[in-house]
Amino acid sequence: MRGPMAQLMQQAQRMQDNLKRAQEELANLEVTGQSGGGMVSVTMNGRHEARRVNIDRKLFAEDPEMAEDLVAAAINDAVNKISAASA
């Protein structure tokens, strides 16, 4: 009886270790979401923390409202990429 229980505990420990490793890999993942044909890009890590934001300066002068919309779209693109990578 002790043998099967010990094997079950070892298997549970391996599964827990694999889950922890996968979570660490996901946290270190970096993705870049883009919008406006690359006019706006947002780089985000697997913890959904924004690391970099690049915005074409012409957007501010030409259409600030569109710049705001493109930033939101780029963020959503990055979040969707993280979700796809974690699935």
C-alpha positions as protocol buffer text, in pm:
chain_id: "A"
residue {
  index: 1
  type: MET
  ca { x: 0 y: 0 z: 0 }
}
residue {
  index: 2
  type: ARG
  ca { x: 290 y: 232 z: 74 }
}
residue {
  index: 3
  type: GLY
  ca { x: 436 y: 190 z: -275 }
}
residue {
  index: 4
  type: PRO
  ca { x: 137 y: 320 z: -477 }
}
residue {
  index: 5
  type: MET
  ca { x: 86 y: 612 z: -237 }
}
residue {
  index: 6
  type: ALA
  ca { x: 451 y: 713 z: -264 }
}
residue {
  index: 7
  type: GLN
  ca { x: 432 y: 695 z: -643 }
}
residue {
  index: 8
  type: LEU
  ca { x: 119 y: 910 z: -642 }
}
residue {
  index: 9
  type: MET
  ca { x: 290 y: 1169 z: -423 }
}
residue {
  index: 10
  type: GLN
  ca { x: 595 y: 1175 z: -652 }
}
residue {
  index: 11
  type: GLN
  ca { x: 372 y: 1219 z: -955 }
}
residue {
  index: 12
  type: ALA
  ca { x: 188 y: 1506 z: -786 }
}
residue {
  index: 13
  type: GLN
  ca { x: 522 y: 1672 z: -703 }
}
residue {
  index: 14
  type: ARG
  ca { x: 638 y: 1640 z: -1066 }
}
residue {
  index: 15
  type: MET
  ca { x: 313 y: 1793 z: -1190 }
}
residue {
  index: 16
  type: GLN
  ca { x: 352 y: 2080 z: -944 }
}
residue {
  index: 17
  type: ASP
  ca { x: 712 y: 2137 z: -1058 }
}
residue {
  index: 18
  type: ASN
  ca { x: 604 y: 2136 z: -1425 }
}
residue {
  index: 19
  type: LEU
  ca { x: 328 y: 2387 z: -1353 }
}
residue {
  index: 20
  type: LYS
  ca { x: 568 y: 2616 z: -1170 }
}
residue {
  index: 21
  type: ARG
  ca { x: 817 y: 2597 z: -1458 }
}
residue {
  index: 22
  type: ALA
  ca { x: 545 y: 2676 z: -1713 }
}
residue {
  index: 23
  type: GLN
  ca { x: 430 y: 2976 z: -1508 }
}
residue {
  index: 24
  type: GLU
  ca { x: 787 y: 3108 z: -1489 }
}
residue {
  index: 25
  type: GLU
  ca { x: 834 y: 3067 z: -1864 }
}
residue {
  index: 26
  type: LEU
  ca { x: 508 y: 3252 z: -1930 }
}
residue {
  index: 27
  type: ALA
  ca { x: 607 y: 3534 z: -1694 }
}
residue {
  index: 28
  type: ASN
  ca { x: 935 y: 3577 z: -1886 }
}
residue {
  index: 29
  type: LEU
  ca { x: 762 y: 3578 z: -2224 }
}
residue {
  index: 30
  type: GLU
  ca { x: 755 y: 3912 z: -2406 }
}
residue {
  index: 31
  type: VAL
  ca { x: 510 y: 3987 z: -2685 }
}
residue {
  index: 32
  type: THR
  ca { x: 455 y: 4298 z: -2894 }
}
residue {
  index: 33
  type: GLY
  ca { x: 107 y: 4410 z: -2988 }
}
residue {
  index: 34
  type: GLN
  ca { x: 68 y: 4648 z: -3280 }
}
residue {
  index: 35
  type: SER
  ca { x: -200 y: 4864 z: -3434 }
}
residue {
  index: 36
  type: GLY
  ca { x: -231 y: 5117 z: -3711 }
}
residue {
  index: 37
  type: GLY
  ca { x: 3 y: 4923 z: -3935 }
}
residue {
  index: 38
  type: GLY
  ca { x: 282 y: 4947 z: -3680 }
}
residue {
  index: 39
  type: MET
  ca { x: 226 y: 5313 z: -3591 }
}
residue {
  index: 40
  type: VAL
  ca { x: 173 y: 5204 z: -3231 }
}
residue {
  index: 41
  type: SER
  ca { x: 338 y: 4909 z: -3059 }
}
residue {
  index: 42
  type: VAL
  ca { x: 321 y: 4787 z: -2701 }
}
residue {
  index: 43
  type: THR
  ca { x: 561 y: 4529 z: -2560 }
}
residue {
  index: 44
  type: MET
  ca { x: 419 y: 4337 z: -2267 }
}
residue {
  index: 45
  type: ASN
  ca { x: 546 y: 4050 z: -2054 }
}
residue {
  index: 46
  type: GLY
  ca { x: 354 y: 3740 z: -1949 }
}
residue {
  index: 47
  type: ARG
  ca { x: 247 y: 3911 z: -1627 }
}
residue {
  index: 48
  type: HIS
  ca { x: 58 y: 4166 z: -1840 }
}
residue {
  index: 49
  type: GLU
  ca { x: 304 y: 4441 z: -1749 }
}
residue {
  index: 50
  type: ALA
  ca { x: 372 y: 4694 z: -2024 }
}
residue {
  index: 51
  type: ARG
  ca { x: 747 y: 4713 z: -2084 }
}
residue {
  index: 52
  type: ARG
  ca { x: 766 y: 4952 z: -2382 }
}
residue {
  index: 53
  type: VAL
  ca { x: 531 y: 5174 z: -2577 }
}
residue {
  index: 54
  type: ASN
  ca { x: 625 y: 5321 z: -2914 }
}
residue {
  index: 55
  type: ILE
  ca { x: 398 y: 5574 z: -3084 }
}
residue {
  index: 56
  type: ASP
  ca { x: 465 y: 5741 z: -3417 }
}
residue {
  index: 57
  type: ARG
  ca { x: 496 y: 6111 z: -3326 }
}
residue {
  index: 58
  type: LYS
  ca { x: 295 y: 6217 z: -3633 }
}
residue {
  index: 59
  type: LEU
  ca { x: -16 y: 6070 z: -3471 }
}
residue {
  index: 60
  type: PHE
  ca { x: -14 y: 6331 z: -3195 }
}
residue {
  index: 61
  type: ALA
  ca { x: -13 y: 6622 z: -3439 }
}
residue {
  index: 62
  type: GLU
  ca { x: -254 y: 6475 z: -3692 }
}
residue {
  index: 63
  type: ASP
  ca { x: -517 y: 6297 z: -3484 }
}
residue {
  index: 64
  type: PRO
  ca { x: -470 y: 6264 z: -3105 }
}
residue {
  index: 65
  type: GLU
  ca { x: -799 y: 6075 z: -3063 }
}
residue {
  index: 66
  type: MET
  ca { x: -687 y: 5815 z: -3314 }
}
residue {
  index: 67
  type: ALA
  ca { x: -357 y: 5783 z: -3125 }
}
residue {
  index: 68
  type: GLU
  ca { x: -552 y: 5700 z: -2809 }
}
residue {
  index: 69
  type: ASP
  ca { x: -759 y: 5438 z: -2991 }
}
residue {
  index: 70
  type: LEU
  ca { x: -448 y: 5283 z: -3146 }
}
residue {
  index: 71
  type: VAL
  ca { x: -276 y: 5257 z: -2807 }
}
residue {
  index: 72
  type: ALA
  ca { x: -578 y: 5070 z: -2668 }
}
residue {
  index: 73
  type: ALA
  ca { x: -584 y: 4843 z: -2973 }
}
residue {
  index: 74
  type: ALA
  ca { x: -211 y: 4766 z: -2941 }
}
residue {
  index: 75
  type: ILE
  ca { x: -254 y: 4681 z: -2572 }
}
residue {
  index: 76
  type: ASN
  ca { x: -543 y: 4450 z: -2653 }
}
residue {
  index: 77
  type: ASP
  ca { x: -337 y: 4285 z: -2927 }
}
residue {
  index: 78
  type: ALA
  ca { x: -55 y: 4216 z: -2682 }
}
residue {
  index: 79
  type: VAL
  ca { x: -297 y: 4076 z: -2422 }
}
residue {
  index: 80
  type: ASN
  ca { x: -450 y: 3846 z: -2685 }
}
residue {
  index: 81
  type: LYS
  ca { x: -105 y: 3721 z: -2784 }
}
residue {
  index: 82
  type: ILE
  ca { x: -23 y: 3641 z: -2421 }
}
residue {
  index: 83
  type: SER
  ca { x: -354 y: 3455 z: -2386 }
}
residue {
  index: 84
  type: ALA
  ca { x: -281 y: 3255 z: -2699 }
}
residue {
  index: 85
  type: ALA
  ca { x: 68 y: 3168 z: -2576 }
}
residue {
  index: 86
  type: SER
  ca { x: -63 y: 3051 z: -2238 }
}
residue {
  index: 87
  type: ALA
  ca { x: -336 y: 2832 z: -2387 }
}
